[in-house]
Every structure is written in structure tokens, then in C-alpha cells.
PDB file of C-alpha atoms in Angstrom:
ATOM      1  CA  UNK A  37      92.764  78.086 109.102  1.00 50.00           C
ATOM      2  CA  UNK A  38      92.889  80.961 106.731  1.00 52.00           C
ATOM      3  CA  UNK A  39      91.656  84.384 107.793  1.00 65.00           C
ATOM      4  CA  UNK A  40      88.740  85.855 105.770  1.00 78.00           C
ATOM      5  CA  UNK A  41      89.528  89.174 104.220  1.00 88.00           C
ATOM      6  CA  UNK A  42      88.002  92.187 105.886  1.00 88.00           C
ATOM      7  CA  UNK A  43      84.676  93.375 104.489  1.00 89.00           C
ATOM      8  CA  UNK A  44      82.101  95.416 106.294  1.00 85.00           C
ATOM      9  CA  UNK A  45      78.670  94.783 104.573  1.00 88.00           C
ATOM     10  CA  UNK A  46      76.538  97.861 104.230  1.00 85.00           C
ATOM     11  CA  UNK A  47      73.492  98.075 106.358  1.00 85.00           C
ATOM     12  CA  UNK A  48      70.114  98.428 104.809  1.00 91.00           C
ATOM     13  CA  UNK A  49      70.007 102.121 105.575  1.00 87.00           C
ATOM     14  CA  UNK A  50      73.529 102.466 104.064  1.00 85.00           C
ATOM     15  CA  UNK A  51      72.368 100.686 100.884  1.00 88.00           C
ATOM     16  CA  UNK A  52      69.331 102.985 100.722  1.00 90.00           C
ATOM     17  CA  UNK A  53      71.526 106.080 101.145  1.00 84.00           C
ATOM     18  CA  UNK A  54      74.007 104.710  98.497  1.00 84.00           C
ATOM     19  CA  UNK A  55      71.129 104.435  96.077  1.00 88.00           C
ATOM     20  CA  UNK A  56      70.242 107.989  96.607  1.00 89.00           C
ATOM     21  CA  UNK A  57      73.823 109.260  96.313  1.00 86.00           C
ATOM     22  CA  UNK A  58      74.286 107.162  93.193  1.00 86.00           C
ATOM     23  CA  UNK A  59      71.066 108.454  91.594  1.00 88.00           C
ATOM     24  CA  UNK A  60      72.138 112.037  92.369  1.00 87.00           C
ATOM     25  CA  UNK A  61      75.485 111.405  90.725  1.00 89.00           C
ATOM     26  CA  UNK A  62      73.914 109.994  87.623  1.00 86.00           C
ATOM     27  CA  UNK A  63      71.877 113.217  87.443  1.00 88.00           C
ATOM     28  CA  UNK A  64      74.970 115.483  87.880  1.00 89.00           C
ATOM     29  CA  UNK A  65      74.813 116.308  91.663  1.00 85.00           C
ATOM     30  CA  UNK A  66      77.848 115.449  93.601  1.00 87.00           C
ATOM     31  CA  UNK A  67      77.758 115.316  97.363  1.00 80.00           C
ATOM     32  CA  UNK A  68      81.169 116.525  98.613  1.00 80.00           C
ATOM     33  CA  UNK A  69      82.939 115.014  95.532  1.00 83.00           C
ATOM     34  CA  UNK A  70      81.019 111.783  95.142  1.00 89.00           C
ATOM     35  CA  UNK A  71      80.601 110.116  91.765  1.00 94.00           C
ATOM     36  CA  UNK A  72      79.107 106.873  90.589  1.00 94.00           C
ATOM     37  CA  UNK A  73      81.646 104.089  89.896  1.00 96.00           C
ATOM     38  CA  UNK A  74      80.750 101.519  87.206  1.00 96.00           C
ATOM     39  CA  UNK A  75      82.817  98.353  87.012  1.00 97.00           C
ATOM     40  CA  UNK A  76      82.158  95.189  85.024  1.00 96.00           C
ATOM     41  CA  UNK A  77      80.984  92.209  87.261  1.00 95.00           C
ATOM     42  CA  UNK A  78      83.605  89.464  87.249  1.00 94.00           C
ATOM     43  CA  UNK A  79      80.895  86.705  87.021  1.00 93.00           C
ATOM     44  CA  UNK A  80      77.854  88.467  85.506  1.00 93.00           C
ATOM     45  CA  UNK A  81      79.708  90.662  83.025  1.00 93.00           C
ATOM     46  CA  UNK A  82      77.170  93.426  83.752  1.00 94.00           C
ATOM     47  CA  UNK A  83      78.112  96.805  84.965  1.00 93.00           C
ATOM     48  CA  UNK A  84      77.889  97.131  88.742  1.00 94.00           C
ATOM     49  CA  UNK A  85      77.358 100.681  90.081  1.00 94.00           C
ATOM     50  CA  UNK A  86      78.262 102.118  93.472  1.00 94.00           C
ATOM     51  CA  UNK A  87      78.852 105.667  94.709  1.00 93.00           C
ATOM     52  CA  UNK A  88      82.437 106.471  95.625  1.00 94.00           C
ATOM     53  CA  UNK A  89      84.613 109.322  96.733  1.00 92.00           C
ATOM     54  CA  UNK A  90      87.656 109.662  94.482  1.00 94.00           C
ATOM     55  CA  UNK A  91      90.783 110.881  96.337  1.00 95.00           C
ATOM     56  CA  UNK A  92      93.436 113.144  94.963  1.00 95.00           C
ATOM     57  CA  UNK A  93      96.943 112.688  96.484  1.00 97.00           C
ATOM     58  CA  UNK A  94     100.260 113.996  95.204  1.00 96.00           C
ATOM     59  CA  UNK A  95      98.942 114.571  91.623  1.00 97.00           C
ATOM     60  CA  UNK A  96      97.300 111.185  91.266  1.00 97.00           C
ATOM     61  CA  UNK A  97      93.660 109.952  91.822  1.00 97.00           C
ATOM     62  CA  UNK A  98      92.813 107.005  93.903  1.00 98.00           C
ATOM     63  CA  UNK A  99      89.840 104.835  94.907  1.00 97.00           C
ATOM     64  CA  UNK A 100      90.059 103.681  98.536  1.00 97.00           C
ATOM     65  CA  UNK A 101      87.805 100.921  99.790  1.00 96.00           C
ATOM     66  CA  UNK A 102      86.709 101.958 103.256  1.00 94.00           C
ATOM     67  CA  UNK A 103      84.601  98.842 103.641  1.00 94.00           C
ATOM     68  CA  UNK A 104      87.411  96.431 102.763  1.00 96.00           C
ATOM     69  CA  UNK A 105      87.361  93.806 100.141  1.00 96.00           C
ATOM     70  CA  UNK A 106      83.962  94.615  98.818  1.00 94.00           C
ATOM     71  CA  UNK A 107      82.369  93.474  95.457  1.00 94.00           C
ATOM     72  CA  UNK A 108      83.501  96.466  93.525  1.00 96.00           C
ATOM     73  CA  UNK A 109      87.130  95.768  94.658  1.00 97.00           C
ATOM     74  CA  UNK A 110      86.930  92.182  93.574  1.00 96.00           C
ATOM     75  CA  UNK A 111      85.386  93.161  90.279  1.00 97.00           C
ATOM     76  CA  UNK A 112      88.015  95.939  89.776  1.00 98.00           C
ATOM     77  CA  UNK A 113      90.824  93.421  90.317  1.00 97.00           C
ATOM     78  CA  UNK A 114      89.443  91.500  87.375  1.00 97.00           C
ATOM     79  CA  UNK A 115      88.281  94.347  85.128  1.00 97.00           C
ATOM     80  CA  UNK A 116      91.376  96.525  85.613  1.00 97.00           C
ATOM     81  CA  UNK A 117      89.298  99.667  85.274  1.00 97.00           C
ATOM     82  CA  UNK A 118      85.860 101.113  84.983  1.00 97.00           C
ATOM     83  CA  UNK A 119      83.914 104.372  84.619  1.00 97.00           C
ATOM     84  CA  UNK A 120      83.132 107.376  86.881  1.00 96.00           C
ATOM     85  CA  UNK A 121      79.933 109.129  86.160  1.00 95.00           C
ATOM     86  CA  UNK A 122      78.763 112.546  87.209  1.00 94.00           C
ATOM     87  CA  UNK A 123      75.749 113.552  85.167  1.00 93.00           C
ATOM     88  CA  UNK A 124      76.496 113.247  81.453  1.00 93.00           C
ATOM     89  CA  UNK A 125      80.240 113.365  82.124  1.00 94.00           C
ATOM     90  CA  UNK A 126      81.583 109.796  82.011  1.00 95.00           C
ATOM     91  CA  UNK A 127      85.367 109.282  82.659  1.00 95.00           C
ATOM     92  CA  UNK A 128      86.727 105.898  81.639  1.00 97.00           C
ATOM     93  CA  UNK A 129      89.824 104.825  83.575  1.00 98.00           C
ATOM     94  CA  UNK A 130      92.296 101.991  84.154  1.00 98.00           C
ATOM     95  CA  UNK A 131      93.054 100.974  87.716  1.00 98.00           C
ATOM     96  CA  UNK A 132      96.197  99.528  89.292  1.00 98.00           C
ATOM     97  CA  UNK A 133      95.969  98.243  92.886  1.00 98.00           C
ATOM     98  CA  UNK A 134      98.663  99.629  95.200  1.00 98.00           C
ATOM     99  CA  UNK A 135     100.381  96.559  96.718  1.00 95.00           C
ATOM    100  CA  UNK A 136     102.957  98.263  98.876  1.00 95.00           C
ATOM    101  CA  UNK A 137     101.398  98.905 102.306  1.00 94.00           C
ATOM    102  CA  UNK A 138     103.840 101.637 103.143  1.00 94.00           C
ATOM    103  CA  UNK A 139     102.827 103.575 100.036  1.00 95.00           C
ATOM    104  CA  UNK A 140      99.161 102.799 100.803  1.00 97.00           C
ATOM    105  CA  UNK A 141      99.477 104.060 104.374  1.00 97.00           C
ATOM    106  CA  UNK A 142     100.396 107.591 103.153  1.00 97.00           C
ATOM    107  CA  UNK A 143      97.401 107.548 100.775  1.00 98.00           C
ATOM    108  CA  UNK A 144      95.070 106.221 103.455  1.00 97.00           C
ATOM    109  CA  UNK A 145      96.094 108.841 106.000  1.00 97.00           C
ATOM    110  CA  UNK A 146      95.390 111.625 103.475  1.00 97.00           C
ATOM    111  CA  UNK A 147      92.133 109.911 102.639  1.00 96.00           C
ATOM    112  CA  UNK A 148      91.153 109.769 106.356  1.00 97.00           C
ATOM    113  CA  UNK A 149      92.001 113.441 106.682  1.00 96.00           C
ATOM    114  CA  UNK A 150      89.724 114.286 103.858  1.00 94.00           C
ATOM    115  CA  UNK A 151      86.923 111.736 104.252  1.00 92.00           C
ATOM    116  CA  UNK A 152      87.250 110.573 107.865  1.00 92.00           C
ATOM    117  CA  UNK A 153      84.060 112.261 108.871  1.00 90.00           C
ATOM    118  CA  UNK A 154      82.271 109.871 106.641  1.00 88.00           C
ATOM    119  CA  UNK A 155      84.326 106.707 106.723  1.00 91.00           C
ATOM    120  CA  UNK A 156      86.259 106.520 110.101  1.00 91.00           C
ATOM    121  CA  UNK A 157      83.622 103.965 111.319  1.00 91.00           C
ATOM    122  CA  UNK A 158      84.733 101.424 108.703  1.00 93.00           C
ATOM    123  CA  UNK A 159      88.461 101.490 109.699  1.00 93.00           C
ATOM    124  CA  UNK A 160      88.121  99.700 113.062  1.00 91.00           C
ATOM    125  CA  UNK A 161      89.449 102.526 115.237  1.00 93.00           C
ATOM    126  CA  UNK A 162      92.029 103.793 112.821  1.00 95.00           C
ATOM    127  CA  UNK A 163      91.871 107.520 112.029  1.00 96.00           C
ATOM    128  CA  UNK A 164      93.980 110.202 110.264  1.00 96.00           C
ATOM    129  CA  UNK A 165      95.607 110.766 113.713  1.00 97.00           C
ATOM    130  CA  UNK A 166      96.616 107.103 114.241  1.00 97.00           C
ATOM    131  CA  UNK A 167     100.250 106.211 114.400  1.00 97.00           C
ATOM    132  CA  UNK A 168     102.148 105.081 111.326  1.00 96.00           C
ATOM    133  CA  UNK A 169     102.232 101.558 112.731  1.00 97.00           C
ATOM    134  CA  UNK A 170      98.462 101.487 113.280  1.00 97.00           C
ATOM    135  CA  UNK A 171      97.793 102.794 109.712  1.00 96.00           C
ATOM    136  CA  UNK A 172     100.285 100.272 108.336  1.00 96.00           C
ATOM    137  CA  UNK A 173      98.527  97.574 110.180  1.00 95.00           C
ATOM    138  CA  UNK A 174      95.137  98.556 108.648  1.00 95.00           C
ATOM    139  CA  UNK A 175      96.327  98.730 105.102  1.00 96.00           C
ATOM    140  CA  UNK A 176      95.815  95.061 104.131  1.00 95.00           C
ATOM    141  CA  UNK A 177      92.171  95.509 104.968  1.00 96.00           C
ATOM    142  CA  UNK A 178      91.501  98.501 102.673  1.00 97.00           C
ATOM    143  CA  UNK A 179      92.432  98.140  99.051  1.00 97.00           C
ATOM    144  CA  UNK A 180      93.647 101.181  97.211  1.00 98.00           C
ATOM    145  CA  UNK A 181      93.621 101.715  93.364  1.00 98.00           C
ATOM    146  CA  UNK A 182      95.424 104.378  91.421  1.00 98.00           C
ATOM    147  CA  UNK A 183      93.146 105.390  88.575  1.00 98.00           C
ATOM    148  CA  UNK A 184      94.205 106.952  85.283  1.00 97.00           C
ATOM    149  CA  UNK A 185      91.690 108.259  82.755  1.00 96.00           C
ATOM    150  CA  UNK A 186      91.745 106.759  79.371  1.00 94.00           C
ATOM    151  CA  UNK A 187      90.545 108.346  76.019  1.00 71.00           C
TER     152      UNK A 187
END
């Protein structure tokens, strides 16, 4: 029996809040660094939009999926990039998924230090203060993409 990849579906109230945060980002208002991610749907071909918090770590920018193997993650794996929007500023980027869990663990710890107040509930008890082993064990459930702006 194969184990299903971790994914915590958003509640109706979380979806409602995401719509508001996304709408604010489209109009140039960022809440604590949020932006709207657009990524091409792997089946529909249409741009799918979701608010995200980009994460800067050691001179690079990352997208971390707190909710696990979500639709935007599955789409990003196929599309290989997307757009981040904040008002009229649209940044196109390529994305490379970080496969090495040890490298991911360092990024995830820093992400939880910055965004834990918002996302700890999605990490099944893992926080920025968790042991290295606990963080490493959580990494397969939380995809991380390094993003690089393109022209």
C-alpha cells in the first residue's frame, strides 16, 4: 500500500481569507510580505492564483509549501516557474524543487522562524525549535522551490 503525499486542504474560512489576501496583493497591498503566485495549471493550462509568502534565505528566494503537496506545487513541478504579483509589479521566475532533505531542513527551519506564527499549524507539531531530526522527518511533506527571476 502506497502512502498518500501529505496535503492539508484549506478550510472554507482559509479559502475566504486567501481570496482577500490575493485580491490585496493584486492591488499592491502586501500583508507581511505576501504576494500572489500565478502558475499554469498542469491540466487546464489556465493560470492558477494563490497568495504565498516568499522566503529569502542565504541570498536566494524560496517558496515553501506549508500545506504540503498542494495543487500549486503539482502545477509548479510541471510548469517549472510562474509569476509573483504585487500590484502592477509582476516578477516572472523559474523554479527548481529542492530534492535534498538536509538542504531543505535548513530552509524550512528559517522559514518557520520567520513565518511560524502563521504556518506552524500545518507542520504537524514541527516548529523552528524542533530538533534537526524532527525537521528532517517533516521535509518530505513540505516541498521547497528555489525561485530565480527571469527577464
